[in-house]
Coordinates of C-alpha atoms and ligand atoms in Angstrom, one line a residue:
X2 CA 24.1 81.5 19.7
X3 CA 20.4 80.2 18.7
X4 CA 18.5 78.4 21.7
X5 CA 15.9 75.8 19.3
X6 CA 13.5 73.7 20.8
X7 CA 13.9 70.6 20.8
X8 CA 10.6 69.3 19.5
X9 CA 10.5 71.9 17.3
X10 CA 14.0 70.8 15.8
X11 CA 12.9 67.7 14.9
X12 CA 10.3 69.0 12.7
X13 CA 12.8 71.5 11.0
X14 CA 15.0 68.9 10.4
X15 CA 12.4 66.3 9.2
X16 CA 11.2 69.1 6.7
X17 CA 14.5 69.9 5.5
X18 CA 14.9 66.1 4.8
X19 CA 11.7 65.7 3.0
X20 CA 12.3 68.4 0.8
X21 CA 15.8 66.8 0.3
X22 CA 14.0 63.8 -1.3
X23 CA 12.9 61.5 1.6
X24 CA 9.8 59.7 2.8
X25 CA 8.4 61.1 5.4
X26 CA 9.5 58.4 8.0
X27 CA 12.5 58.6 6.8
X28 CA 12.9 62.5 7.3
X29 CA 11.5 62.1 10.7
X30 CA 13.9 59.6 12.0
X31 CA 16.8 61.8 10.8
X32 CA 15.3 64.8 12.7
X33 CA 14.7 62.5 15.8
X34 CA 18.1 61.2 15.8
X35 CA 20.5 64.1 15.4
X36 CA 18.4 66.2 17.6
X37 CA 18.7 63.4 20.6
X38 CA 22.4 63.7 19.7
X39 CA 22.2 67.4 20.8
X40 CA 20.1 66.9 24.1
X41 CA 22.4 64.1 25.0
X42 CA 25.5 66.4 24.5
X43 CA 26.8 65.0 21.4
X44 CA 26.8 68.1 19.1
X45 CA 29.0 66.6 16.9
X46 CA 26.1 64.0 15.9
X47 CA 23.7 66.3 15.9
X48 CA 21.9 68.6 13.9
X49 CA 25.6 70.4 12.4
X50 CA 25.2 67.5 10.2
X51 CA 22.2 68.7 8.6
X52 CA 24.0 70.6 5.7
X53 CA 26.7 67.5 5.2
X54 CA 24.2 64.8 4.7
X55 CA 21.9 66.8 2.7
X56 CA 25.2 67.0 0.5
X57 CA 26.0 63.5 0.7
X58 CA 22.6 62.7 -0.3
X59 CA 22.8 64.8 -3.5
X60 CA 25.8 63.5 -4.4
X61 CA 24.6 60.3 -4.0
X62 CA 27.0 59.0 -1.3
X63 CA 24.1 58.4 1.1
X64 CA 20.7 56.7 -0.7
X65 CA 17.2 57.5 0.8
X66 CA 14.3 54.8 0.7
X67 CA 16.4 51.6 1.7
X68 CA 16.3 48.9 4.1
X69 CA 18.5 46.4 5.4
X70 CA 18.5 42.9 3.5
X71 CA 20.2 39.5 5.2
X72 CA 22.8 37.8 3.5
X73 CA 23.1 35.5 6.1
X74 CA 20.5 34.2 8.9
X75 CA 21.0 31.9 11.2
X76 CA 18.6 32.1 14.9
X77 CA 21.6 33.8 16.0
X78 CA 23.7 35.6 14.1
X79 CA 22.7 37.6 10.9
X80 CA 24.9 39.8 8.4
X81 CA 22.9 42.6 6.8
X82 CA 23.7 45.0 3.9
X83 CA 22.8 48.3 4.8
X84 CA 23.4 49.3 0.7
X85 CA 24.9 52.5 2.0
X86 CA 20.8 54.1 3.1
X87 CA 21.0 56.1 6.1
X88 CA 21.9 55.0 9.6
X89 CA 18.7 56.3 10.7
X90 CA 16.9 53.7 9.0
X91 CA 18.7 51.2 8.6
X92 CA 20.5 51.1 11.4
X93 CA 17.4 50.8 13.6
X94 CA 16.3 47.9 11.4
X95 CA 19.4 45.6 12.4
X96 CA 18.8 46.3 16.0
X97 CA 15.3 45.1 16.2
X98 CA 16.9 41.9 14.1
X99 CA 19.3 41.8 16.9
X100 CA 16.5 42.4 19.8
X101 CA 14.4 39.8 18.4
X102 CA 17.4 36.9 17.9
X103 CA 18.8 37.8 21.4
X104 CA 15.0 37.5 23.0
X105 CA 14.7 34.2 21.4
X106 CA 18.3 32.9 21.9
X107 CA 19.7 34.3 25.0
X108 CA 22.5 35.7 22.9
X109 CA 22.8 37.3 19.2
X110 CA 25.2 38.6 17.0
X111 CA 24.8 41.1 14.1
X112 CA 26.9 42.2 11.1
X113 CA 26.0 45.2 9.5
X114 CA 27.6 46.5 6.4
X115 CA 27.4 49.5 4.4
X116 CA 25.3 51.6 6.6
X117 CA 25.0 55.5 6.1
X118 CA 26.7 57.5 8.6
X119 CA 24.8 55.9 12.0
X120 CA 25.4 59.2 14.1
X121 CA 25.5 58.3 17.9
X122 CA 25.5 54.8 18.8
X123 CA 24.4 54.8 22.1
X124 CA 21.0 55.3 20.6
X125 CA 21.2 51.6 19.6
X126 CA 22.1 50.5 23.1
X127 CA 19.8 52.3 24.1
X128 CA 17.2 50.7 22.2
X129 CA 18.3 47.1 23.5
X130 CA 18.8 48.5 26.9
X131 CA 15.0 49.2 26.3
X132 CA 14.4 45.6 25.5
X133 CA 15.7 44.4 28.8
X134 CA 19.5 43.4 26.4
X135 CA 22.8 44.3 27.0
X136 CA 25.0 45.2 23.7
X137 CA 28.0 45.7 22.8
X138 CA 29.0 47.6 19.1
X139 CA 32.3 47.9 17.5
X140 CA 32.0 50.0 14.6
X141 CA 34.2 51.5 11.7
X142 CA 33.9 54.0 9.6
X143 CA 34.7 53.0 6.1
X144 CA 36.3 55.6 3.9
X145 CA 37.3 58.0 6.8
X146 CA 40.8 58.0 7.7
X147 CA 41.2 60.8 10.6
X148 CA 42.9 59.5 13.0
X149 CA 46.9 58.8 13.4
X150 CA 47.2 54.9 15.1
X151 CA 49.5 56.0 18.6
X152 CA 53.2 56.0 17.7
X153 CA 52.2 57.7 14.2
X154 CA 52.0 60.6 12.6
X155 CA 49.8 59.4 9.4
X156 CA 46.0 58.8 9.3
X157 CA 45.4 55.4 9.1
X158 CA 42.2 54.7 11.4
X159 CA 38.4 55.9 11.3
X160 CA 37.0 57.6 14.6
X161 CA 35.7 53.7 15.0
X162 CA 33.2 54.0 17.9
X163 CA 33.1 51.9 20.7
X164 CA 30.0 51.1 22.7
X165 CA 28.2 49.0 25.3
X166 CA 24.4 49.4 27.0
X167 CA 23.6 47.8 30.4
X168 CA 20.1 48.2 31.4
X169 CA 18.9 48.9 34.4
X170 CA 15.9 48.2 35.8
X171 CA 13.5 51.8 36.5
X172 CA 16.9 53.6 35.8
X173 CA 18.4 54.8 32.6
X174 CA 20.4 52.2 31.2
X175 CA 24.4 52.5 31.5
X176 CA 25.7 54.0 28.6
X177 CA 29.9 53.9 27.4
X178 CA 29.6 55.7 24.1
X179 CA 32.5 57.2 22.8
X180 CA 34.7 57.6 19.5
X181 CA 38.6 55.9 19.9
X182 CA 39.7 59.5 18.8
X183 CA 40.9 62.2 21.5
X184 CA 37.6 63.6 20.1
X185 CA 35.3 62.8 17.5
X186 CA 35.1 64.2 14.0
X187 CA 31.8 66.2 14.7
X188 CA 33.8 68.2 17.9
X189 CA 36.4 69.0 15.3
X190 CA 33.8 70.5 13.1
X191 CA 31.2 72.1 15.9
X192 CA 34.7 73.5 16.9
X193 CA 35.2 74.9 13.4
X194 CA 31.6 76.5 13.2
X195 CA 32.3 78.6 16.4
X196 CA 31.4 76.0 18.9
X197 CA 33.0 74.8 22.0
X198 CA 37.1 74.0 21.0
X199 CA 38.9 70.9 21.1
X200 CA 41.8 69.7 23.4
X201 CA 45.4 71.2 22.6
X202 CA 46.6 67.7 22.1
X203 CA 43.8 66.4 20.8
X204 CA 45.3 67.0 16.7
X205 CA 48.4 66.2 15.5
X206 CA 50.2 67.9 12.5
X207 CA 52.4 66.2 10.3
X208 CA 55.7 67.3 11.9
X209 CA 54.3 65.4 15.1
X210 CA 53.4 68.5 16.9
X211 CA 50.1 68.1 18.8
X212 CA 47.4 71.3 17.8
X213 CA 44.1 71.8 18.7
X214 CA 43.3 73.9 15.7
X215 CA 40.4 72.4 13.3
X216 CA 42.7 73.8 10.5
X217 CA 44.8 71.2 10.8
X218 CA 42.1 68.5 9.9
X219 CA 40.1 70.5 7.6
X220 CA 42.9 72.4 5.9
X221 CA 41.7 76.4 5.3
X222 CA 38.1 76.2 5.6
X223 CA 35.4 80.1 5.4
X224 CA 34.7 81.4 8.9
X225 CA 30.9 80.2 9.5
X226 CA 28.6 78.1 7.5
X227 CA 30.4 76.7 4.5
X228 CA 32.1 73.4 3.6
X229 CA 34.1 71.0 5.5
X230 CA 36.1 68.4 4.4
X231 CA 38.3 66.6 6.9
X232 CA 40.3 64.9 3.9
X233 CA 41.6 68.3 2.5
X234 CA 43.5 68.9 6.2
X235 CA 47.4 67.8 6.3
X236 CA 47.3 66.3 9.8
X237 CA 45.4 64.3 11.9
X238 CA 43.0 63.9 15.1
X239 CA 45.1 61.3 17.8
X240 CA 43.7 58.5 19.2
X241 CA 42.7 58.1 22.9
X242 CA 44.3 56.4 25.4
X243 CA 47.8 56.0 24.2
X244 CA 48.3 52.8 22.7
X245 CA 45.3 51.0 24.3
X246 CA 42.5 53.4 22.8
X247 CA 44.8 53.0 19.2
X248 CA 44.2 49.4 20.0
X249 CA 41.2 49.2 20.3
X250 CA 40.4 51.4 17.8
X251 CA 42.2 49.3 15.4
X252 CA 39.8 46.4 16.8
X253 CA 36.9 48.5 15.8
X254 CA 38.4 48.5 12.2
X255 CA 39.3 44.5 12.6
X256 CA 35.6 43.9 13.5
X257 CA 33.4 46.9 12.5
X258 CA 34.8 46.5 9.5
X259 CA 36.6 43.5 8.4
X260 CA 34.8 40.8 10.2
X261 CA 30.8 42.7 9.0
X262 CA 32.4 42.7 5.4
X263 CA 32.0 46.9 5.5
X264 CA 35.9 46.7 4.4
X265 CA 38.0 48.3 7.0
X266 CA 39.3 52.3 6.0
X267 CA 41.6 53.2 3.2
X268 CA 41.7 55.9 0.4
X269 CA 39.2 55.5 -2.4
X270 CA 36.7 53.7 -0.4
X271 CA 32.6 54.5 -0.6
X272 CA 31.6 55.6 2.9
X273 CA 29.6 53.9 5.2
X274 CA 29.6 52.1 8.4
X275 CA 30.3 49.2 9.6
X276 CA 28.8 47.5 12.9
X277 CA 29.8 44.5 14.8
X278 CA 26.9 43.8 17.7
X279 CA 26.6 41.6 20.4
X280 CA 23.5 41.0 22.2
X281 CA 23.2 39.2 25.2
X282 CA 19.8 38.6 27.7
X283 CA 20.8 38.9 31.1
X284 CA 17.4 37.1 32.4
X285 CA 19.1 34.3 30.5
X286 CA 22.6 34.7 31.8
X287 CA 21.2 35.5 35.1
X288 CA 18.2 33.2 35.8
X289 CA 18.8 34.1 39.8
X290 CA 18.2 37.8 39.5
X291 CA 21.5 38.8 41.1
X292 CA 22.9 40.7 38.1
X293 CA 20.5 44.1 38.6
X294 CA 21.2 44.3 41.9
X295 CA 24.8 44.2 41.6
X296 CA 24.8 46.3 39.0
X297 CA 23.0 48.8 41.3
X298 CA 25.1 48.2 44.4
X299 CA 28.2 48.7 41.7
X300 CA 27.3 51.8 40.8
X301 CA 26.4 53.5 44.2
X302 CA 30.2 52.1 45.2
X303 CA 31.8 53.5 42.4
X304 CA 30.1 56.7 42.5
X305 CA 31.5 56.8 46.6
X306 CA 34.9 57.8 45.7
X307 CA 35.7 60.9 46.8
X308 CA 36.2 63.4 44.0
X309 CA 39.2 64.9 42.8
X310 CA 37.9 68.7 43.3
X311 CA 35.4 69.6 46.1
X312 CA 32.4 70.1 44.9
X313 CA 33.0 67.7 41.7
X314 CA 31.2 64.0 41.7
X315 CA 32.1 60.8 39.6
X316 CA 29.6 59.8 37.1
X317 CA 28.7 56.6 35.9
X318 CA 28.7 55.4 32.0
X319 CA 25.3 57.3 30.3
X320 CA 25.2 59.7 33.7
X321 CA 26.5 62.8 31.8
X322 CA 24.4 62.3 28.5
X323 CA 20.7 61.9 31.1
X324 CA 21.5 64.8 32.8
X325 CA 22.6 67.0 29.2
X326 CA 19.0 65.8 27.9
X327 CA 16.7 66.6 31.0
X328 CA 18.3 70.1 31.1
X329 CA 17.9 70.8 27.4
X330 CA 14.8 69.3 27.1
X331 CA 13.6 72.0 30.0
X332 CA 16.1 75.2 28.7
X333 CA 15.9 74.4 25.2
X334 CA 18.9 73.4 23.2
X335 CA 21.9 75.8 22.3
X336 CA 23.6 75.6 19.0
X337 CA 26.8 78.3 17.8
X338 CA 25.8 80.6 15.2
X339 CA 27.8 78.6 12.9
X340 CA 25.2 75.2 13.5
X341 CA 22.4 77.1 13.2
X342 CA 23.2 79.3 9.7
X343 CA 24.3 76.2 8.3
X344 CA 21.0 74.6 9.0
X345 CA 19.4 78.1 7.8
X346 CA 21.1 78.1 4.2
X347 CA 20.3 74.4 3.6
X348 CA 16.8 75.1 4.4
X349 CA 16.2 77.8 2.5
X350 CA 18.3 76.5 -0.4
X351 CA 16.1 73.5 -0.3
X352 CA 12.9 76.1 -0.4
X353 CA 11.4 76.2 2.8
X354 CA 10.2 79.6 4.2
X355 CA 11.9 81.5 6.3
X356 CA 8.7 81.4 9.2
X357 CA 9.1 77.9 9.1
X358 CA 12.4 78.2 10.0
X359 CA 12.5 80.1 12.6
X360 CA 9.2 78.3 13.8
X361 CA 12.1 76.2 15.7
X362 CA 13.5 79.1 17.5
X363 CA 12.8 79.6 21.4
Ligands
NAD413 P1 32.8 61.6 24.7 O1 34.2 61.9 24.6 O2 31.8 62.7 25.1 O3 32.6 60.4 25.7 C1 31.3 59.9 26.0 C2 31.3 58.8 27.0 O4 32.0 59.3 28.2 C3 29.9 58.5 27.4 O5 29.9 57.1 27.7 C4 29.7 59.3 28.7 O6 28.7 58.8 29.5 C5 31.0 59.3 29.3 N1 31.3 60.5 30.1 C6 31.2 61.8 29.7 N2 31.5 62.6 30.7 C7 31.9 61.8 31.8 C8 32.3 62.1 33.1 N3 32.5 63.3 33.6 N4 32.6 61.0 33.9 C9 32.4 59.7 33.5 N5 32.0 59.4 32.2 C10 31.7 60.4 31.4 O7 32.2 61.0 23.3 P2 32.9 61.1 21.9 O8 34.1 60.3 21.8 O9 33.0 62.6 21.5 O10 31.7 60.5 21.0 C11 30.6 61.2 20.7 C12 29.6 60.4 19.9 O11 30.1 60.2 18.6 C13 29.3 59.0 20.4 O12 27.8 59.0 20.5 C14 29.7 58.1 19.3 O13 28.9 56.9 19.1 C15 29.6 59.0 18.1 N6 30.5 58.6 17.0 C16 29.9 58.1 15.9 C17 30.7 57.7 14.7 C18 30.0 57.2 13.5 O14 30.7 57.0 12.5 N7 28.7 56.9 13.5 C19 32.0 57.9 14.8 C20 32.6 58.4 15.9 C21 31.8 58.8 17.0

């Protein structure tokens, strides 16, 4: 295992990324990003996606150096084309669209389509939470079919994440962030690389036996760094939540992907995102004030239920990714051997030196 700092990561990553071909800005947004996906617990965003989008970009599946543009604009509502640049950038640049319209309006709605992979979205909540907004985001992965609907055996659904940001005043905001998979793709593959294994159940082979082998999404894949690709496996990842999370899942698809005009999944499709958000001002909805309060008396209720085991505590939405960050940002933040030579080879394939590499180390 490799402990990195975090700061230090971010510069790593941002120099692999420049010497992959983007601006500056550019490369430091994707370093900023995946490494707040590790402090916040969510490795499989993180930085073991280094080596894949550094692929992607060379194979031109992912396009540096572009921004959002509106196809339709309206004071509350806009559709943007993301023309498949990264998530980093351009998904950022519809949430401030989104910030700005719901400040204005009260309430806002934006369509995003063909946005590069947009890694964790609870960074986006985050950012309105910032602003004061609540959001909501249903979003599709076009292109990526992982995950068997419930009652199936076949892949027919993207890991289509599901999201919504409450803020809170002087509190971090309240944060539901998760994939409509048993787990998301990135566990699969941190799981592959050495890292912390899935669920038993959470894979499904194709004679309906459940598995939590990454084999059966990837197919026979080199022990270590080296390639993934979750359309060469024979089964599937399930879907959460029985036929509800397949539900709503298959709403993410409906309106991540159908409803932005990203295309819902299928074979032969270009991958990208697709992201359906809602924005909504609660000093509008709430000219009385009562709505923070509540919120706050809410949670202290909730979080009064006695817990299952003894000594164990029930967290709120967001609770579990603040407490991840503040401990990694103090210890550093672990990644498997796997993550971290897979970071090492692009690097150095790329050119940088091996004392700038290790420059991120603890
Ligand atoms: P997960 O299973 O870890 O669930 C995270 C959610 O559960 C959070 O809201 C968290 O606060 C809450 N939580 C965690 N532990 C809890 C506890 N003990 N008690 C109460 N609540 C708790 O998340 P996931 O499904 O693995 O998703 C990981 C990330 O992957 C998310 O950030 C998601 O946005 C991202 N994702 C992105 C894409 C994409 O295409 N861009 C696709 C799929 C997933």
């Amino acid at each position: 295992m490799a402990v990195v700092d975090a700061e230090r990561l971010v510069t790593l990553v941002a120099a692999i990324f420049e010497a992959a071909g983007c601006a500056p800005m550019e490369a430091a947004a994707i370093g900023r990003y995946l490494t707040e996906a590790n402090l916040t617990g969510h490795d499989s965003h993180g930085v073991a996606r280094v080596q894949r989008y550094v692929d992607w970009l060379a194979e031109g599946k992912v396009e540096a150096g572009k921004s959002v543009t509106a196809i339709v604009d309206t004071p509350s509502l806009a559709v943007l084309d993301g023309h498949y640049g990264f998530g980093q950038t351009v998904g950022p640049q519809a949430v401030k669209i989104g910030i700005a319209k719901a400040k204005a309006q009260g309430l806002a709605a934006v369509a995003l389509r063909h946005a590069g992979h947009l890694g964790r979205i609870g960074d986006f909540a985050e950012m309105a939470a910032a602003e004061g907004l609540v959001s909501i985001h249903f979003v599709n992965v076009v292109g990526s079919i992982l995950v068997a609907p419930f009652g199936g055996v076949d892949r027919r659904i993207s890991t289509a994440p599901y999201c919504i940001g409450v803020p809170r005043p002087g509190a971090a905001p309240l944060l539901l962030d998760f994939a409509t998979s048993l787990v998301a793709e990135g566990k699969v593959l941190v799981a592959s690389m050495g890292g912390k294994p899935v669920p038993p159940d959470a894979l499904i082979a194709p004679d309906g036996s459940k598995s939590g082998d990454p084999a059966v999404l990837y197919g026979p894949y080199p022990q270590g760094p080296g390639t993934r690709d979750p359309m060469r496996g024979p089964g599937a990842i399930r879907a959460f939540g029985e036929h509800k999370g397949s539900g709503l899942a298959f709403m993410c698809e409906i309106l991540g992907g159908a409803l932005t005009g990203a295309g819902t999944t299928g074979p032969d499709k270009r991958f990208c995102n697709g992201m359906m958000s809602i924005y909504v001002d609660p000093r509008v909805v709430d000219p009385d004030g009562f709505f923070p309060a509540e919120c706050a008396d809410y949670v202290a209720y909730y979080k009064s239920a006695r817990p299952v085991e003894a000594g164990g505590e029930v967290l709120v939405p967001g609770e579990a990714e603040q407490r991840s960050k503040a401990k990694k940002l103090k210890d550093g933040i672990p990644l498997s051997d796997g993550t971290w030579d897979s970071i090492v080879a692009t690097a150095r394939r790329l050119g940088l030196d091996d004392a700038h590499i290790r420059a991120a180390l603890r």
